[in-house]
Coordinates of C-alpha atoms in Angstrom, one line a residue:
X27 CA -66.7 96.8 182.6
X28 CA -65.9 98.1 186.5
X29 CA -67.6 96.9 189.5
X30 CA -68.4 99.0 191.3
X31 CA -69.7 99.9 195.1
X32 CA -71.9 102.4 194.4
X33 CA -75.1 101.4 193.1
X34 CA -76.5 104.4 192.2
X35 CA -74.3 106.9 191.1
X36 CA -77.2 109.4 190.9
X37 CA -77.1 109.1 195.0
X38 CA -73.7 111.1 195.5
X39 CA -73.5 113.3 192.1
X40 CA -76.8 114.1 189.8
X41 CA -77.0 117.0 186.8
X42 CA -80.4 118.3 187.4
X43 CA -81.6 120.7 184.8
X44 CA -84.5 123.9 185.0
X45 CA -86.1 126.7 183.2
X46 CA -86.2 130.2 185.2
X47 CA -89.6 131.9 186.5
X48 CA -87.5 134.9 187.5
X49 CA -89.8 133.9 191.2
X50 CA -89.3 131.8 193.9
X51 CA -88.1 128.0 191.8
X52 CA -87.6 125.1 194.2
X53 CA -86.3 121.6 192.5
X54 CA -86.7 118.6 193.3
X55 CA -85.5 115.0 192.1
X56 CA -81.6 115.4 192.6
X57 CA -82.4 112.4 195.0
X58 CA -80.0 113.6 198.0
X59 CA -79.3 117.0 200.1
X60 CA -76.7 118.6 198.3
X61 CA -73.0 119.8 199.6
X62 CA -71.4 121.2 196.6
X63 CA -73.8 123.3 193.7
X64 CA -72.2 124.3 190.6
X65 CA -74.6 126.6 188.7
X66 CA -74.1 127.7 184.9
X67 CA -76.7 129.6 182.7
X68 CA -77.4 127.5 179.5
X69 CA -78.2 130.1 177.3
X70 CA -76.6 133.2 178.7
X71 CA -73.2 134.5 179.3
X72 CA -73.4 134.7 182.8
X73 CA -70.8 133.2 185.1
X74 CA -70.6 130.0 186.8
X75 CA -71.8 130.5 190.6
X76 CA -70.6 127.7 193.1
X77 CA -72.5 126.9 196.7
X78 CA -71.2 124.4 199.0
X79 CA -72.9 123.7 202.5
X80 CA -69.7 124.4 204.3
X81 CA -69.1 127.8 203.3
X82 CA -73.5 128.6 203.6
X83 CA -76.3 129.4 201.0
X84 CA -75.1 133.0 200.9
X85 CA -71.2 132.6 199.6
X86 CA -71.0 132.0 195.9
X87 CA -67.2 131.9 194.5
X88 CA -66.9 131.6 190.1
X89 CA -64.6 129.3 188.6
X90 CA -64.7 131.5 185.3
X91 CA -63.3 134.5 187.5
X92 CA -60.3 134.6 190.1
X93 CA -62.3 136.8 192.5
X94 CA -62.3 136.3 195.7
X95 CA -65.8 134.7 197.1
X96 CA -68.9 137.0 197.5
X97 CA -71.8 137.2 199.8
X98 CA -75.2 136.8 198.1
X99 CA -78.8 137.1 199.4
X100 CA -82.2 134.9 199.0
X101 CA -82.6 136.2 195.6
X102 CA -79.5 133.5 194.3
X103 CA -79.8 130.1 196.1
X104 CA -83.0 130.3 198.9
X105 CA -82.0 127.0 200.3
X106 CA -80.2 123.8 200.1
X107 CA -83.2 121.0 200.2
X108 CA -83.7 117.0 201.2
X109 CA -84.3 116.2 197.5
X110 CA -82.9 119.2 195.6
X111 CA -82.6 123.1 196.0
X112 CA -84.4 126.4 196.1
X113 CA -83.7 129.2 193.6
X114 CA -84.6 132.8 194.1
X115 CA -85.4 135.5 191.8
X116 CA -81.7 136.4 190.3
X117 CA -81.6 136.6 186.7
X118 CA -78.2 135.2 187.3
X119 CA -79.5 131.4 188.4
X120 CA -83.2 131.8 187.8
X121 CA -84.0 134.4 184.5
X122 CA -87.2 133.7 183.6
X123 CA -87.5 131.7 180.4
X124 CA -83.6 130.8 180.4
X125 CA -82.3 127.4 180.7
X126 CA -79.5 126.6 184.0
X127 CA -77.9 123.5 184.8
X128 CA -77.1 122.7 188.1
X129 CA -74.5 119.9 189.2
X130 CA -74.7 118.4 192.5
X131 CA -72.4 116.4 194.4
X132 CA -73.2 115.0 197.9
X133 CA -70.7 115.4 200.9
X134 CA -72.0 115.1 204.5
X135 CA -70.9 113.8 207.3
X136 CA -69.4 117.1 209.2
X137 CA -66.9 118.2 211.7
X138 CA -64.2 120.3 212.7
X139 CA -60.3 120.5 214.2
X140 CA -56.9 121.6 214.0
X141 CA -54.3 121.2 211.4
X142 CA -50.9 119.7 211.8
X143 CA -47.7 119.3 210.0
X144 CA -44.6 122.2 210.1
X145 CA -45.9 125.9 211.3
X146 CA -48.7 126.4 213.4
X147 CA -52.0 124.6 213.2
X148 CA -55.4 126.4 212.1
X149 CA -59.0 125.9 212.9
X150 CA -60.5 124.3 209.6
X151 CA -64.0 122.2 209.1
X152 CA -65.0 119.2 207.0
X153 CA -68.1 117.8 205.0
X154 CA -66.7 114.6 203.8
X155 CA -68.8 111.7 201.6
X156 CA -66.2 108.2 202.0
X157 CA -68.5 106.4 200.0
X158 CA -68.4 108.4 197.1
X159 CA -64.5 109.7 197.5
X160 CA -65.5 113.1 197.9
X161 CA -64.9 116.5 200.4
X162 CA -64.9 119.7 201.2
X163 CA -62.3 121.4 203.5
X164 CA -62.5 125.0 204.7
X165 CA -59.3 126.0 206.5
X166 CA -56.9 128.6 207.3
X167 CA -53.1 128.8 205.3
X168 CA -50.5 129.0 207.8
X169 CA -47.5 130.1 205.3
X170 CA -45.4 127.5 205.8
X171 CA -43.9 124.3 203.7
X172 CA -45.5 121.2 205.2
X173 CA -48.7 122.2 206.2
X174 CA -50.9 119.4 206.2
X175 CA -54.3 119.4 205.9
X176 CA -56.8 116.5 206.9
X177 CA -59.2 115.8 203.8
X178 CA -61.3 113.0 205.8
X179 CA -61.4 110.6 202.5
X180 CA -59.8 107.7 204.0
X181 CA -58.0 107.4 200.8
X182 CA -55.6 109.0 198.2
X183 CA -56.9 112.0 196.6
X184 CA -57.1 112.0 192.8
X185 CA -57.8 115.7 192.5
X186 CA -57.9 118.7 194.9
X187 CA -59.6 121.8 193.3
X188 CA -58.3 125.0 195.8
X189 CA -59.4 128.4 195.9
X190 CA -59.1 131.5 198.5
X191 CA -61.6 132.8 199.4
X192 CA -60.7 135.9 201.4
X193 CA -58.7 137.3 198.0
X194 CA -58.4 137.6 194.0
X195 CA -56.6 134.5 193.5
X196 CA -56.3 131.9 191.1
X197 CA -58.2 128.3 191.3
X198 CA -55.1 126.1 191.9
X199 CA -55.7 122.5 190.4
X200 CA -54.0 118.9 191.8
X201 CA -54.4 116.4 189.1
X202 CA -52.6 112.9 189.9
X203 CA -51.6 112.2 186.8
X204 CA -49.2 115.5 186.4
X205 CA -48.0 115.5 190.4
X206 CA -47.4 117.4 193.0
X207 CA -44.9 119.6 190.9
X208 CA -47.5 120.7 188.2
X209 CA -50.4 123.0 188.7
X210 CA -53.3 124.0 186.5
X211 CA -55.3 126.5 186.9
X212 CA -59.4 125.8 187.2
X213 CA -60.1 129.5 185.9
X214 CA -57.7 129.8 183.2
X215 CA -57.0 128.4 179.7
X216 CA -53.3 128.2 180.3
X217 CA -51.2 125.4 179.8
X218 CA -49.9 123.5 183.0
X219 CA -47.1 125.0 185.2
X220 CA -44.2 123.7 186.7
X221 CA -44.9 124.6 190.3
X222 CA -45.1 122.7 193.5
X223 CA -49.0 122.8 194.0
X224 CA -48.7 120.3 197.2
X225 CA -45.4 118.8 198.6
X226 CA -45.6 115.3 197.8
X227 CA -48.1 112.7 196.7
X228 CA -50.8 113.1 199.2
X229 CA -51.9 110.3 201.4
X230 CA -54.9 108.6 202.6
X231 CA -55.3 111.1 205.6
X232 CA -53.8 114.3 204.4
X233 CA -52.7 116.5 201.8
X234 CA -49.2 118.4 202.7
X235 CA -49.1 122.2 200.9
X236 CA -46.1 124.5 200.2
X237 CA -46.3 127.9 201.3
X238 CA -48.0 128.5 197.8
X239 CA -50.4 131.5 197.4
X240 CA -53.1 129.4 195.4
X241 CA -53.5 127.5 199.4
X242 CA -51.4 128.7 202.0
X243 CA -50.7 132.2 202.6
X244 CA -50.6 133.0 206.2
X245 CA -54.3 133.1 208.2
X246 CA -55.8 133.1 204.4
X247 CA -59.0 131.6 204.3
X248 CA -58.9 128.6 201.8
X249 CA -61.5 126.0 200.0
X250 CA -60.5 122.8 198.7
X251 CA -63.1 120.4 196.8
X252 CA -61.1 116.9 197.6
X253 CA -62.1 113.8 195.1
X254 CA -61.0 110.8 195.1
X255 CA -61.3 107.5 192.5
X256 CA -63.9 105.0 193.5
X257 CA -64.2 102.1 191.0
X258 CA -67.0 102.1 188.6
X259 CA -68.1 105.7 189.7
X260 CA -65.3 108.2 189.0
X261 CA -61.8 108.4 187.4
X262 CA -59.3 111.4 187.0
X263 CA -57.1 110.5 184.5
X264 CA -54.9 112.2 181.6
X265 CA -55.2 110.8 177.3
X266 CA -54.0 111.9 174.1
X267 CA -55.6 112.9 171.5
X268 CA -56.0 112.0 167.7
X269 CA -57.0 115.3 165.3
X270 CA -59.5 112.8 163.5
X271 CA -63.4 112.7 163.9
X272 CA -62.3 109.0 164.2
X273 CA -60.7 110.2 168.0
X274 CA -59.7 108.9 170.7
X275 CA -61.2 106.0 173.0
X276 CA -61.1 106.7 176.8
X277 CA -61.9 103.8 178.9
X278 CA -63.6 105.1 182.4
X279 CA -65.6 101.7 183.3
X280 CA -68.8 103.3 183.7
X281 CA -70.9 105.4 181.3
X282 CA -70.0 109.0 182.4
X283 CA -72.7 111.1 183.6
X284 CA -70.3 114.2 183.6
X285 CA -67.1 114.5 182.2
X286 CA -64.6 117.2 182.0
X287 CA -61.2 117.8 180.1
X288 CA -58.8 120.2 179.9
X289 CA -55.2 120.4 177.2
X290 CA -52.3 120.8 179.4
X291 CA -50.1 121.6 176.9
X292 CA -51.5 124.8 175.5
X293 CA -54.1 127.4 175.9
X294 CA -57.9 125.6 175.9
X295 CA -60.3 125.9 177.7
X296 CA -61.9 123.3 180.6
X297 CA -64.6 121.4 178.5
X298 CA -67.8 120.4 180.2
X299 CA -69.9 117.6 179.4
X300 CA -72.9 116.0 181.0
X301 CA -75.5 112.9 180.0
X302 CA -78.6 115.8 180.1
X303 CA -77.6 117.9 177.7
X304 CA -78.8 117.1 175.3
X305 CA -78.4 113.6 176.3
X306 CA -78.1 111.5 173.3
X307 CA -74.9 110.7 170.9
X308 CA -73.4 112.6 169.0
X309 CA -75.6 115.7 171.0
X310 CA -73.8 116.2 174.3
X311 CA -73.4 120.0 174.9
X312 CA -70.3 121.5 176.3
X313 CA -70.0 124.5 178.7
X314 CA -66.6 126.0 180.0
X315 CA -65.5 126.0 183.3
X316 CA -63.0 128.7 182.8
X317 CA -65.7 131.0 181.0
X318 CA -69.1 132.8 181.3
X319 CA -69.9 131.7 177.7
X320 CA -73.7 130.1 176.7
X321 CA -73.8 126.1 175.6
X322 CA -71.9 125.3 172.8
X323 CA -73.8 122.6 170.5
X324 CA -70.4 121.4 168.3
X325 CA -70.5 117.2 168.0
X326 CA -67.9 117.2 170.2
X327 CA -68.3 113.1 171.3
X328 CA -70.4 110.3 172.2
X329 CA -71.2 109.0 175.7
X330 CA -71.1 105.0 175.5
X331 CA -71.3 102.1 178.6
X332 CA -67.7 102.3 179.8
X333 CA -66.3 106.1 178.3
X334 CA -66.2 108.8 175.9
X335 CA -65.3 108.2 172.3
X336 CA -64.0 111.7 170.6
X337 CA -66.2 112.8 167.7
X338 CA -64.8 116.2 166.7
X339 CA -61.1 116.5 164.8
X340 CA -60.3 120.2 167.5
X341 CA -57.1 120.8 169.7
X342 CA -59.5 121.6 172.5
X343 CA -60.0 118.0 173.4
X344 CA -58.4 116.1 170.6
X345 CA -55.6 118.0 169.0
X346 CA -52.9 115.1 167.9
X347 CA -50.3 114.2 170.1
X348 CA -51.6 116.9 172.9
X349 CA -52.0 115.8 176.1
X350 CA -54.8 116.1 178.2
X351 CA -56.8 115.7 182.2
X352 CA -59.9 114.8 182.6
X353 CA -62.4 114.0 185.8
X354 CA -65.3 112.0 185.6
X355 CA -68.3 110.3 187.1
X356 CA -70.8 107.6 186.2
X357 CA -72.3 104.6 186.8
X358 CA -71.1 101.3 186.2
X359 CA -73.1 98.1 185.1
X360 CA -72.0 96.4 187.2
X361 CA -73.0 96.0 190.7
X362 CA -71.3 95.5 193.8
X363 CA -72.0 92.1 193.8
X364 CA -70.2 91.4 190.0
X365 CA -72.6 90.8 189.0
X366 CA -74.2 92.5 185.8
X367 CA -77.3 95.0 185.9
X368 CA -80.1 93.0 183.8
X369 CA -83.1 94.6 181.4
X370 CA -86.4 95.2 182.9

């Protein structure tokens, strides 16, 4: 089992779950003041809408779709709260009756500048949480190799999720474990492609793009949800699976309180899991990232202390010999101190 420095996981990421009153719906009890929202209707085929405090309350962009962001009013998210968030009257994130899921991740600490690197530099702006290993980064694509962008993390970058916004464009995907030549897209079920998604390993400081459409196109206005691995609380890493209800093992050194996977070898879909839904073994629910459908309830695996243990003989996240990504976050037993968590 991991140490870890984070305590309390549920501090920097949290699933909170609701029902819709189709009227004003604040929650409470995500136990922070959320930077990034990721919203999905339970129960109907609606798509996924995505909030972050950089871009504002009113700008929603959809992982399931490659469309380009879109403005909202109160009737979607109301407001961003101290211990949770506000929903309006949108059958979309608040149907009355309906069950939503809303994941949370806590960013921060803010600010602004130019970037640097080959071409010319552009105005971009920064919620970053160093703790946790996570930011966001709004900036502006200046069209040439090289351009590097600050992500404020203070160290290497395990994923990068990119989208623009200005545009219909594919959600370009940096996963450490394929490189900087492979990209994966966020709102497709396409295998990975051999493309140059960034133009090296990124460092602790920055992350250096191509002049690639998925995040650089000239004056383009550009996302990018920056994560990297903190011991004990998060891991993006690749596995193989087994075709057996008997599957594969994956070690994360916590118990995962979300956990997603996608095949990089053929067309699946991006598998969402979380420890709320329904929250008990072999009963974890899946969503898709890359579609609008409702909850799947197949026994896909179990949720145990220090990973996820496969339950479910499928190609979509255990197909023998196919390859696979995954990110994921969790707590860890552990305590920054080494010191094991006791019963009470």
């Amino acid at each position: 089992m991991s140490y870890t420095t984070i305590n309390k996981s549920s501090l920097h990421m949290n699933t909170k779950l609701y029902t819709g009153t189709g009227s004003t719906n604040a929650q409470t009890g995500v136990g922070f003041q959320p930077d990034l929202l990721w919203n999905k209707s339970r129960t109907t085929a609606d798509n996924h809408l995505l909030y972050d405090s950089i871009r504002g309350i009113t700008k929603t962009i959809s992982p399931d779709l490659n469309s380009a962001e879109a403005t909202r009013d109160s009737a979607f998210l109301t407001s961003i709260d101290s211990d949770g968030f506000t929903v309006g009257s949108n059958d979309n994130i608040n149907a009355n009756g309906q069950s939503f899921v809303m994941w949370n991740w806590k960013a921060g600490t803010t600010g602004s500048g130019t970037t640097t690197g080959s071409g010319t530099g552009k105005a971009y702006s920064y919620s970053v949480n160093t703790t946790a290993g996570f930011s966001i980064v709004k900036y502006l694509g200046n069209g040439t190799s090289g351009h590097t962008i600050p992500h404020h993390l203070g160290s290497v970058p395990g994923m990068i999720i990119f989208k623009q916004l200005n545009a219909s464009r594919g959600w370009g995907v940096y996963h450490q474990s394929r490189g900087a030549g492979k990209i994966i897209y966020l709102d497709e079920n396409i295998a990975e492609q051999s493309a140059n998604i960034l133009t090296g390993t990124p460092t602790s400081s920055v992350m250096s793009l191509p002049a690639l459409n998925e995040n650089n196109i000239n004056d383009a206005s550009y996302v990018a949800y920056c994560f990297a691995e903190k011991t004990g609380y998060s891991k993006f890493g690749k596995y193989q699976g087994m075709s057996s209800t008997d599957g594969a093992f994956i070690y994360l050194g916590f118990k995962p309180t979300f956990f997603m996977a996608k095949c990089i070898d053929n067309a699946e879909d991006w598998y969402m899991f979380d420890s709320k839904r329904e929250g008990y073994n072999v009963e974890n629910r899946d969503l898709y990232a890359d579609l609008n459908a409702v909850e799947g309830s197949a026994d896909w695996l179990d949720i145990v202390s220090n990973g996820v243990k496969f339950r479910y003989n499928s190609i979509g996240l255990n197909g023998s010999s196919n390859n696979y990504i995954f990110m994921a976050f969790g707590q860890s037993l552990v305590g920054s101190n080494n010191v094991p968590c006791t019963a009470r």
